[in-house]
PDB file of C-alpha atoms and ligand atoms in Angstrom:
ATOM      1  CA  UNK A 162      11.199  14.981  21.608  1.00  0.00           C
ATOM      2  CA  UNK A 163       8.360  14.485  18.756  1.00  0.00           C
ATOM      3  CA  UNK A 164       5.793  11.943  18.972  1.00  0.00           C
ATOM      4  CA  UNK A 165       5.922   9.006  17.122  1.00  0.00           C
ATOM      5  CA  UNK A 166       3.715   8.674  14.408  1.00  0.00           C
ATOM      6  CA  UNK A 167       4.592   6.557  11.847  1.00  0.00           C
ATOM      7  CA  UNK A 168       3.951   2.609  12.139  1.00  0.00           C
ATOM      8  CA  UNK A 169       6.564   0.085  10.309  1.00  0.00           C
ATOM      9  CA  UNK A 170       4.797  -3.395   8.884  1.00  0.00           C
ATOM     10  CA  UNK A 171       6.394  -6.374   7.094  1.00  0.00           C
ATOM     11  CA  UNK A 172       4.547  -7.282   3.568  1.00  0.00           C
ATOM     12  CA  UNK A 173       3.610 -10.484   4.795  1.00  0.00           C
ATOM     13  CA  UNK A 174       4.849 -13.156   7.691  1.00  0.00           C
ATOM     14  CA  UNK A 175       8.538 -12.133   9.190  1.00  0.00           C
ATOM     15  CA  UNK A 176      10.952 -13.947   7.820  1.00  0.00           C
ATOM     16  CA  UNK A 177      11.853 -14.709  11.625  1.00  0.00           C
ATOM     17  CA  UNK A 178       8.065 -15.701  12.325  1.00  0.00           C
ATOM     18  CA  UNK A 179       7.489 -19.222  12.721  1.00  0.00           C
ATOM     19  CA  UNK A 180       3.615 -20.051  12.170  1.00  0.00           C
ATOM     20  CA  UNK A 181       1.139 -18.560   9.559  1.00  0.00           C
ATOM     21  CA  UNK A 182      -0.924 -14.769   9.520  1.00  0.00           C
ATOM     22  CA  UNK A 183      -2.315 -15.242  13.017  1.00  0.00           C
ATOM     23  CA  UNK A 184       1.172 -15.760  14.805  1.00  0.00           C
ATOM     24  CA  UNK A 185       2.823 -12.951  12.675  1.00  0.00           C
ATOM     25  CA  UNK A 186       0.761 -10.187  14.581  1.00  0.00           C
ATOM     26  CA  UNK A 187       2.228 -10.887  17.730  1.00  0.00           C
ATOM     27  CA  UNK A 188       5.648 -11.927  16.329  1.00  0.00           C
ATOM     28  CA  UNK A 189       5.535  -8.008  14.655  1.00  0.00           C
ATOM     29  CA  UNK A 190       4.727  -6.775  17.983  1.00  0.00           C
ATOM     30  CA  UNK A 191       7.857  -8.862  19.630  1.00  0.00           C
ATOM     31  CA  UNK A 192      10.294  -7.571  16.812  1.00  0.00           C
ATOM     32  CA  UNK A 193       9.070  -3.911  17.141  1.00  0.00           C
ATOM     33  CA  UNK A 194       6.815  -3.575  14.866  1.00  0.00           C
ATOM     34  CA  UNK A 195       3.145  -1.598  15.042  1.00  0.00           C
ATOM     35  CA  UNK A 196       1.467  -3.103  11.706  1.00  0.00           C
ATOM     36  CA  UNK A 197       1.219  -5.907   9.701  1.00  0.00           C
ATOM     37  CA  UNK A 198       0.298  -6.436   6.250  1.00  0.00           C
ATOM     38  CA  UNK A 199      -1.702  -9.558   5.169  1.00  0.00           C
ATOM     39  CA  UNK A 200      -0.591 -10.790   1.559  1.00  0.00           C
ATOM     40  CA  UNK A 201      -3.602 -12.280   0.015  1.00  0.00           C
ATOM     41  CA  UNK A 202      -1.692 -11.896  -3.397  1.00  0.00           C
ATOM     42  CA  UNK A 203      -2.301 -15.273  -4.534  1.00  0.00           C
ATOM     43  CA  UNK A 204      -5.692 -15.481  -3.406  1.00  0.00           C
ATOM     44  CA  UNK A 205      -7.923 -14.666   0.138  1.00  0.00           C
ATOM     45  CA  UNK A 206      -8.006 -18.039   1.426  1.00  0.00           C
ATOM     46  CA  UNK A 207      -8.735 -16.702   4.843  1.00  0.00           C
ATOM     47  CA  UNK A 208     -11.766 -17.946   6.847  1.00  0.00           C
ATOM     48  CA  UNK A 209     -13.781 -15.754   9.393  1.00  0.00           C
ATOM     49  CA  UNK A 210     -12.683 -17.565  12.201  1.00  0.00           C
ATOM     50  CA  UNK A 211      -9.024 -17.122  12.087  1.00  0.00           C
ATOM     51  CA  UNK A 212      -9.484 -13.763  10.883  1.00  0.00           C
ATOM     52  CA  UNK A 213     -11.655 -12.883  14.248  1.00  0.00           C
ATOM     53  CA  UNK A 214      -8.652 -14.275  15.892  1.00  0.00           C
ATOM     54  CA  UNK A 215      -5.957 -12.083  14.185  1.00  0.00           C
ATOM     55  CA  UNK A 216      -8.369  -8.898  14.997  1.00  0.00           C
ATOM     56  CA  UNK A 217      -8.324  -9.839  18.647  1.00  0.00           C
ATOM     57  CA  UNK A 218      -4.388 -10.625  18.457  1.00  0.00           C
ATOM     58  CA  UNK A 219      -4.212  -7.126  16.623  1.00  0.00           C
ATOM     59  CA  UNK A 220      -6.196  -5.356  19.517  1.00  0.00           C
ATOM     60  CA  UNK A 221      -4.190  -6.527  22.255  1.00  0.00           C
ATOM     61  CA  UNK A 222      -0.721  -6.197  20.687  1.00  0.00           C
ATOM     62  CA  UNK A 223      -1.556  -2.625  19.550  1.00  0.00           C
ATOM     63  CA  UNK A 224      -0.729  -3.611  15.449  1.00  0.00           C
ATOM     64  CA  UNK A 225      -2.414  -2.298  12.846  1.00  0.00           C
ATOM     65  CA  UNK A 226      -3.644  -4.411  10.055  1.00  0.00           C
ATOM     66  CA  UNK A 227      -3.939  -3.863   6.646  1.00  0.00           C
ATOM     67  CA  UNK A 228      -3.548  -5.831   3.322  1.00  0.00           C
ATOM     68  CA  UNK A 229      -2.534  -6.622  -0.070  1.00  0.00           C
ATOM     69  CA  UNK A 230      -5.404  -7.774  -2.814  1.00  0.00           C
ATOM     70  CA  UNK A 231      -4.855 -10.484  -5.115  1.00  0.00           C
ATOM     71  CA  UNK A 232      -2.441  -9.860  -8.052  1.00  0.00           C
ATOM     72  CA  UNK A 233      -4.952 -11.241 -10.644  1.00  0.00           C
ATOM     73  CA  UNK A 234      -6.687  -7.895 -10.583  1.00  0.00           C
ATOM     74  CA  UNK A 235      -7.680  -5.590 -13.940  1.00  0.00           C
ATOM     75  CA  UNK A 236     -10.217  -2.755 -13.182  1.00  0.00           C
ATOM     76  CA  UNK A 237      -9.287  -1.598 -16.620  1.00  0.00           C
ATOM     77  CA  UNK A 238     -10.518  -4.784 -18.166  1.00  0.00           C
ATOM     78  CA  UNK A 239     -12.992  -5.350 -20.910  1.00  0.00           C
ATOM     79  CA  UNK A 240     -13.362  -8.893 -20.504  1.00  0.00           C
ATOM     80  CA  UNK A 241     -17.088  -9.692 -18.642  1.00  0.00           C
ATOM     81  CA  UNK A 242     -15.406 -12.639 -17.241  1.00  0.00           C
ATOM     82  CA  UNK A 243     -11.913 -10.763 -15.692  1.00  0.00           C
ATOM     83  CA  UNK A 244     -14.578  -7.672 -14.394  1.00  0.00           C
ATOM     84  CA  UNK A 245     -16.543 -10.227 -12.118  1.00  0.00           C
ATOM     85  CA  UNK A 246     -13.082 -11.706 -11.208  1.00  0.00           C
ATOM     86  CA  UNK A 247     -11.722  -8.389 -10.396  1.00  0.00           C
ATOM     87  CA  UNK A 248     -14.914  -7.419  -8.239  1.00  0.00           C
ATOM     88  CA  UNK A 249     -14.706 -10.241  -6.408  1.00  0.00           C
ATOM     89  CA  UNK A 250     -11.204 -10.223  -5.901  1.00  0.00           C
ATOM     90  CA  UNK A 251     -11.203  -7.041  -4.170  1.00  0.00           C
ATOM     91  CA  UNK A 252     -14.417  -7.259  -2.427  1.00  0.00           C
ATOM     92  CA  UNK A 253     -12.906 -10.877  -0.874  1.00  0.00           C
ATOM     93  CA  UNK A 254      -9.925  -9.026   0.388  1.00  0.00           C
ATOM     94  CA  UNK A 255     -12.068  -6.095   1.836  1.00  0.00           C
ATOM     95  CA  UNK A 256     -14.185  -8.534   3.401  1.00  0.00           C
ATOM     96  CA  UNK A 257     -11.613 -10.462   5.142  1.00  0.00           C
ATOM     97  CA  UNK A 258      -9.346  -7.394   6.123  1.00  0.00           C
ATOM     98  CA  UNK A 259     -12.276  -6.080   7.993  1.00  0.00           C
ATOM     99  CA  UNK A 260     -12.582  -9.400   9.631  1.00  0.00           C
ATOM    100  CA  UNK A 261      -9.203  -8.705  10.634  1.00  0.00           C
ATOM    101  CA  UNK A 262      -9.831  -5.739  12.154  1.00  0.00           C
ATOM    102  CA  UNK A 263      -7.710  -3.741   9.350  1.00  0.00           C
ATOM    103  CA  UNK A 264      -8.519  -0.549   7.903  1.00  0.00           C
ATOM    104  CA  UNK A 265      -7.156  -0.672   4.065  1.00  0.00           C
ATOM    105  CA  UNK A 266      -6.457  -3.731   1.227  1.00  0.00           C
ATOM    106  CA  UNK A 267      -4.003  -2.331  -1.350  1.00  0.00           C
ATOM    107  CA  UNK A 268      -5.023  -3.214  -5.086  1.00  0.00           C
ATOM    108  CA  UNK A 269      -2.813  -2.614  -8.396  1.00  0.00           C
ATOM    109  CA  UNK A 270      -5.602  -1.144 -10.492  1.00  0.00           C
ATOM    110  CA  UNK A 271      -4.938  -2.515 -13.774  1.00  0.00           C
ATOM    111  CA  UNK A 272      -3.309  -1.672 -17.114  1.00  0.00           C
ATOM    112  CA  UNK A 273      -4.229   0.289 -20.154  1.00  0.00           C
ATOM    113  CA  UNK A 274      -3.823  -2.604 -22.670  1.00  0.00           C
ATOM    114  CA  UNK A 275      -5.447  -0.989 -25.449  1.00  0.00           C
ATOM    115  CA  UNK A 276      -7.324   1.668 -23.933  1.00  0.00           C
ATOM    116  CA  UNK A 277      -6.670   5.373 -23.869  1.00  0.00           C
ATOM    117  CA  UNK A 278      -5.781   6.810 -20.333  1.00  0.00           C
ATOM    118  CA  UNK A 279      -9.283   8.465 -19.988  1.00  0.00           C
ATOM    119  CA  UNK A 280     -11.204   5.350 -21.218  1.00  0.00           C
ATOM    120  CA  UNK A 281      -8.876   2.984 -18.318  1.00  0.00           C
ATOM    121  CA  UNK A 282      -9.872   5.526 -16.090  1.00  0.00           C
ATOM    122  CA  UNK A 283     -13.672   5.526 -16.905  1.00  0.00           C
ATOM    123  CA  UNK A 284     -13.281   1.641 -16.526  1.00  0.00           C
ATOM    124  CA  UNK A 285     -11.920   1.169 -13.615  1.00  0.00           C
ATOM    125  CA  UNK A 286     -13.971   3.638 -11.814  1.00  0.00           C
ATOM    126  CA  UNK A 287     -16.887   1.527 -13.057  1.00  0.00           C
ATOM    127  CA  UNK A 288     -15.638  -1.482 -11.531  1.00  0.00           C
ATOM    128  CA  UNK A 289     -14.686   0.161  -8.365  1.00  0.00           C
ATOM    129  CA  UNK A 290     -18.064   1.532  -7.817  1.00  0.00           C
ATOM    130  CA  UNK A 291     -19.349  -2.035  -8.355  1.00  0.00           C
ATOM    131  CA  UNK A 292     -17.003  -3.190  -5.456  1.00  0.00           C
ATOM    132  CA  UNK A 293     -17.993  -0.478  -3.229  1.00  0.00           C
ATOM    133  CA  UNK A 294     -21.623  -1.497  -4.072  1.00  0.00           C
ATOM    134  CA  UNK A 295     -21.245  -4.979  -3.182  1.00  0.00           C
ATOM    135  CA  UNK A 296     -19.477  -3.868  -0.004  1.00  0.00           C
ATOM    136  CA  UNK A 297     -22.272  -1.597   1.462  1.00  0.00           C
ATOM    137  CA  UNK A 298     -24.613  -4.668   0.593  1.00  0.00           C
ATOM    138  CA  UNK A 299     -22.706  -6.763   2.864  1.00  0.00           C
ATOM    139  CA  UNK A 300     -21.931  -4.177   5.355  1.00  0.00           C
ATOM    140  CA  UNK A 301     -17.855  -4.183   4.451  1.00  0.00           C
ATOM    141  CA  UNK A 302     -15.928  -1.455   5.833  1.00  0.00           C
ATOM    142  CA  UNK A 303     -12.912  -1.178   4.571  1.00  0.00           C
ATOM    143  CA  UNK A 304     -10.903   1.634   2.460  1.00  0.00           C
ATOM    144  CA  UNK A 305      -9.678   0.722  -1.166  1.00  0.00           C
ATOM    145  CA  UNK A 306      -6.317   1.500  -1.363  1.00  0.00           C
ATOM    146  CA  UNK A 307      -4.919   2.301  -5.546  1.00  0.00           C
ATOM    147  CA  UNK A 308      -1.111   1.728  -5.241  1.00  0.00           C
ATOM    148  CA  UNK A 309       0.723   3.784  -7.610  1.00  0.00           C
ATOM    149  CA  UNK A 310       2.148   0.833  -9.824  1.00  0.00           C
ATOM    150  CA  UNK A 311       5.769   0.823 -11.226  1.00  0.00           C
ATOM    151  CA  UNK A 312       5.359  -0.071 -14.992  1.00  0.00           C
ATOM    152  CA  UNK A 313       4.714   2.442 -17.431  1.00  0.00           C
ATOM    153  CA  UNK A 314       1.857   0.050 -19.323  1.00  0.00           C
ATOM    154  CA  UNK A 315       0.416  -0.204 -15.856  1.00  0.00           C
ATOM    155  CA  UNK A 316      -3.005   2.023 -15.054  1.00  0.00           C
ATOM    156  CA  UNK A 317      -2.166   3.624 -11.689  1.00  0.00           C
ATOM    157  CA  UNK A 318       0.380   6.431 -12.001  1.00  0.00           C
ATOM    158  CA  UNK A 319       0.518   9.292  -9.197  1.00  0.00           C
ATOM    159  CA  UNK A 320      -1.822  11.626 -10.995  1.00  0.00           C
ATOM    160  CA  UNK A 321      -4.467   8.484 -11.554  1.00  0.00           C
ATOM    161  CA  UNK A 322      -4.728   7.276  -8.612  1.00  0.00           C
ATOM    162  CA  UNK A 323      -5.153  10.788  -6.728  1.00  0.00           C
ATOM    163  CA  UNK A 324      -8.087  11.372  -9.466  1.00  0.00           C
ATOM    164  CA  UNK A 325      -9.661   8.069  -8.166  1.00  0.00           C
ATOM    165  CA  UNK A 326      -9.939   9.253  -4.871  1.00  0.00           C
ATOM    166  CA  UNK A 327     -11.212  12.919  -5.733  1.00  0.00           C
ATOM    167  CA  UNK A 328     -13.998  11.070  -7.964  1.00  0.00           C
ATOM    168  CA  UNK A 329     -14.831   8.369  -5.610  1.00  0.00           C
ATOM    169  CA  UNK A 330     -13.900   8.907  -1.958  1.00  0.00           C
ATOM    170  CA  UNK A 331     -13.514   5.473  -0.653  1.00  0.00           C
ATOM    171  CA  UNK A 332     -10.465   4.676  -2.768  1.00  0.00           C
ATOM    172  CA  UNK A 333      -7.091   6.136  -1.099  1.00  0.00           C
ATOM    173  CA  UNK A 334      -3.866   6.877  -2.944  1.00  0.00           C
ATOM    174  CA  UNK A 335      -0.774   4.263  -1.526  1.00  0.00           C
ATOM    175  CA  UNK A 336       2.262   5.941  -2.315  1.00  0.00           C
ATOM    176  CA  UNK A 337       4.902   2.950  -3.491  1.00  0.00           C
ATOM    177  CA  UNK A 338       8.225   4.904  -3.199  1.00  0.00           C
ATOM    178  CA  UNK A 339       9.991   2.587  -5.616  1.00  0.00           C
ATOM    179  CA  UNK A 340       7.202   2.717  -8.492  1.00  0.00           C
ATOM    180  CA  UNK A 341       6.757   5.881  -7.977  1.00  0.00           C
ATOM    181  CA  UNK A 342      10.743   6.419  -9.002  1.00  0.00           C
ATOM    182  CA  UNK A 343      10.672   3.405 -11.768  1.00  0.00           C
ATOM    183  CA  UNK A 344       7.939   5.052 -13.191  1.00  0.00           C
ATOM    184  CA  UNK A 345       9.069   8.114 -13.769  1.00  0.00           C
ATOM    185  CA  UNK A 346       6.106   9.806 -11.874  1.00  0.00           C
ATOM    186  CA  UNK A 347       8.703  11.407  -9.564  1.00  0.00           C
ATOM    187  CA  UNK A 348      12.065  11.744  -8.721  1.00  0.00           C
ATOM    188  CA  UNK A 349      11.820  10.501  -4.778  1.00  0.00           C
ATOM    189  CA  UNK A 350      15.509  10.540  -4.236  1.00  0.00           C
ATOM    190  CA  UNK A 351      16.472  13.645  -1.991  1.00  0.00           C
ATOM    191  CA  UNK A 352      14.758  14.957   1.108  1.00  0.00           C
ATOM    192  CA  UNK A 353      13.272  17.889  -0.979  1.00  0.00           C
ATOM    193  CA  UNK A 354      11.510  15.537  -3.351  1.00  0.00           C
ATOM    194  CA  UNK A 355       9.457  13.719  -0.731  1.00  0.00           C
ATOM    195  CA  UNK A 356       8.544  17.032   0.896  1.00  0.00           C
ATOM    196  CA  UNK A 357       7.240  17.980  -1.924  1.00  0.00           C
ATOM    197  CA  UNK A 358       5.530  14.811  -2.686  1.00  0.00           C
ATOM    198  CA  UNK A 359       3.424  14.596   0.413  1.00  0.00           C
ATOM    199  CA  UNK A 360       2.528  18.324   0.003  1.00  0.00           C
ATOM    200  CA  UNK A 361       1.275  17.621  -3.268  1.00  0.00           C
ATOM    201  CA  UNK A 362      -0.672  15.002  -2.157  1.00  0.00           C
ATOM    202  CA  UNK A 363      -2.147  16.646   1.076  1.00  0.00           C
ATOM    203  CA  UNK A 364      -3.004  19.510  -1.300  1.00  0.00           C
ATOM    204  CA  UNK A 365      -5.435  16.994  -3.127  1.00  0.00           C
ATOM    205  CA  UNK A 366      -6.332  14.349  -0.572  1.00  0.00           C
ATOM    206  CA  UNK A 367      -7.216  16.157   2.146  1.00  0.00           C
ATOM    207  CA  UNK A 368      -5.813  14.365   5.318  1.00  0.00           C
ATOM    208  CA  UNK A 369      -3.210  12.139   3.561  1.00  0.00           C
ATOM    209  CA  UNK A 370      -0.487  13.635   6.287  1.00  0.00           C
ATOM    210  CA  UNK A 371      -2.395  12.384   8.865  1.00  0.00           C
ATOM    211  CA  UNK A 372      -2.926   9.041   7.603  1.00  0.00           C
ATOM    212  CA  UNK A 373      -0.531   7.631   4.775  1.00  0.00           C
ATOM    213  CA  UNK A 374      -0.104   4.080   3.417  1.00  0.00           C
ATOM    214  CA  UNK A 375       2.843   3.383   1.691  1.00  0.00           C
ATOM    215  CA  UNK A 376       5.094   0.810   0.242  1.00  0.00           C
ATOM    216  CA  UNK A 377       8.877   0.804   0.185  1.00  0.00           C
ATOM    217  CA  UNK A 378      11.896  -1.342  -1.041  1.00  0.00           C
ATOM    218  CA  UNK A 379      14.835  -0.557  -3.318  1.00  0.00           C
ATOM    219  CA  UNK A 380      14.307  -1.059  -7.016  1.00  0.00           C
ATOM    220  CA  UNK A 381      15.719  -2.179 -10.138  1.00  0.00           C
ATOM    221  CA  UNK A 382      13.893  -0.695 -13.165  1.00  0.00           C
ATOM    222  CA  UNK A 383      14.819  -0.129 -16.793  1.00  0.00           C
ATOM    223  CA  UNK A 384      12.997   1.820 -19.763  1.00  0.00           C
ATOM    224  CA  UNK A 385       9.541   0.371 -19.129  1.00  0.00           C
ATOM    225  CA  UNK A 386       9.693   0.640 -15.581  1.00  0.00           C
ATOM    226  CA  UNK A 387       9.786  -1.550 -12.856  1.00  0.00           C
ATOM    227  CA  UNK A 388      11.967  -5.031 -12.703  1.00  0.00           C
ATOM    228  CA  UNK A 389      12.457  -6.445  -9.021  1.00  0.00           C
ATOM    229  CA  UNK A 390      12.541  -5.208  -5.646  1.00  0.00           C
ATOM    230  CA  UNK A 391      15.700  -5.291  -3.831  1.00  0.00           C
ATOM    231  CA  UNK A 392      16.870  -4.190  -0.362  1.00  0.00           C
ATOM    232  CA  UNK A 393      17.059  -1.036   1.097  1.00  0.00           C
ATOM    233  CA  UNK A 394      20.339  -0.955   1.251  1.00  0.00           C
ATOM    234  CA  UNK A 395      20.432  -0.262  -2.496  1.00  0.00           C
ATOM    235  CA  UNK A 396      19.321   3.207  -1.695  1.00  0.00           C
ATOM    236  CA  UNK A 397      16.995   3.027  -4.871  1.00  0.00           C
ATOM    237  CA  UNK A 398      15.177   5.480  -3.917  1.00  0.00           C
ATOM    238  CA  UNK A 399      16.639   6.398  -0.597  1.00  0.00           C
ATOM    239  CA  UNK A 400      15.105   5.541   2.604  1.00  0.00           C
ATOM    240  CA  UNK A 401      16.955   7.747   4.714  1.00  0.00           C
ATOM    241  CA  UNK A 402      15.774  11.396   3.346  1.00  0.00           C
ATOM    242  CA  UNK A 403      12.502  10.146   3.507  1.00  0.00           C
ATOM    243  CA  UNK A 404      12.520   8.944   7.324  1.00  0.00           C
ATOM    244  CA  UNK A 405      14.164  12.094   8.321  1.00  0.00           C
ATOM    245  CA  UNK A 406      10.894  13.964   6.413  1.00  0.00           C
ATOM    246  CA  UNK A 407       8.562  12.222   7.915  1.00  0.00           C
ATOM    247  CA  UNK A 408       9.834  12.734  11.433  1.00  0.00           C
ATOM    248  CA  UNK A 409      10.491  16.138  11.113  1.00  0.00           C
ATOM    249  CA  UNK A 410       7.297  16.823   9.527  1.00  0.00           C
ATOM    250  CA  UNK A 411       5.551  15.180  11.846  1.00  0.00           C
ATOM    251  CA  UNK A 412       3.505  12.507   9.188  1.00  0.00           C
ATOM    252  CA  UNK A 413       1.049   9.983  10.444  1.00  0.00           C
ATOM    253  CA  UNK A 414       0.659   6.765   8.400  1.00  0.00           C
ATOM    254  CA  UNK A 415       2.125   3.547   7.613  1.00  0.00           C
ATOM    255  CA  UNK A 416       5.672   2.229   5.588  1.00  0.00           C
ATOM    256  CA  UNK A 417       5.004  -1.509   4.858  1.00  0.00           C
ATOM    257  CA  UNK A 418       8.380  -2.873   3.624  1.00  0.00           C
ATOM    258  CA  UNK A 419       8.270  -4.939   0.537  1.00  0.00           C
ATOM    259  CA  UNK A 420      12.055  -5.692   0.158  1.00  0.00           C
ATOM    260  CA  UNK A 421      12.798  -9.300   0.276  1.00  0.00           C
ATOM    261  CA  UNK A 422      14.411  -8.386   3.785  1.00  0.00           C
ATOM    262  CA  UNK A 423      11.027  -7.988   4.832  1.00  0.00           C
ATOM    263  CA  UNK A 424      10.911  -7.125   8.805  1.00  0.00           C
ATOM    264  CA  UNK A 425      14.517  -6.670   8.782  1.00  0.00           C
ATOM    265  CA  UNK A 426      14.525  -3.428   6.349  1.00  0.00           C
ATOM    266  CA  UNK A 427      11.679  -2.190   8.388  1.00  0.00           C
ATOM    267  CA  UNK A 428      13.181  -2.379  11.508  1.00  0.00           C
ATOM    268  CA  UNK A 429      16.420  -0.355   9.740  1.00  0.00           C
ATOM    269  CA  UNK A 430      13.644   2.030   8.461  1.00  0.00           C
ATOM    270  CA  UNK A 431      12.200   2.358  11.817  1.00  0.00           C
ATOM    271  CA  UNK A 432      15.439   2.930  13.837  1.00  0.00           C
ATOM    272  CA  UNK A 433      16.249   5.821  11.329  1.00  0.00           C
ATOM    273  CA  UNK A 434      13.145   7.149  11.440  1.00  0.00           C
ATOM    274  CA  UNK A 435      13.429   7.210  15.321  1.00  0.00           C
ATOM    275  CA  UNK A 436      16.708   9.208  15.198  1.00  0.00           C
ATOM    276  CA  UNK A 437      14.891  12.124  13.966  1.00  0.00           C
ATOM    277  CA  UNK A 438      12.315  12.250  16.279  1.00  0.00           C
TER     278      UNK A 438
HETATM  279 ZN1   ZN B 249       1.672  -4.094  -4.648  1.00  0.00          ZN
END
């Protein structure tokens, strides 16, 4: 039997768990999940005391912690107030994640609006360097996970998040398979598609196959890309070939389930993954 190298998480407090983020850590373990993603999407309100308790519970229960930074982020914005807000949100998210013993906070990079793709890239790079400077000054240790976005109007295609990593080592690509499919960045349909995707990313991001971070759900999409997330049973993109590919290729990392069925679907994916070990 192969080694179990992929951990599954619910994006936010599992439906079956009572209480808040602290209780969700133990509850995730009781459900059989080895990771948990905190949702700071509507703002970071976590106090340091609670965060430290989360860290202790995560250690005790062997649950890996990550987080999703607030939605109100646009690293490409040209408005001063929004630049400051973006820096504050990513920083607070990274800081709270660090307190919780987490290693990565995921963020949506931004929007092109009137900028060219190159201008958007340079703007984002500048903002992320400012975030890093603030993190270093306050000794915050957390990886910034740039998520592949689902809308064509958004900055954060696969090539762009890889380039962010290439130019800023503290940024790690986060693969959202549904978004890759919806935006038309990659097919994500067959086992071979998934394998090629990982091979391609691994070539540019050294060690990615040993510590990938990803989001999974099914998705409804149209010409402009993402519309909304769906349960994995919708099979767009299909989860089974991904699970088989991850197991058979000895890839390590995390799959965070963002379907409306959260942990129910995370557990279905985990079961499918274990079948191929
Ligand atoms: Zn996201």
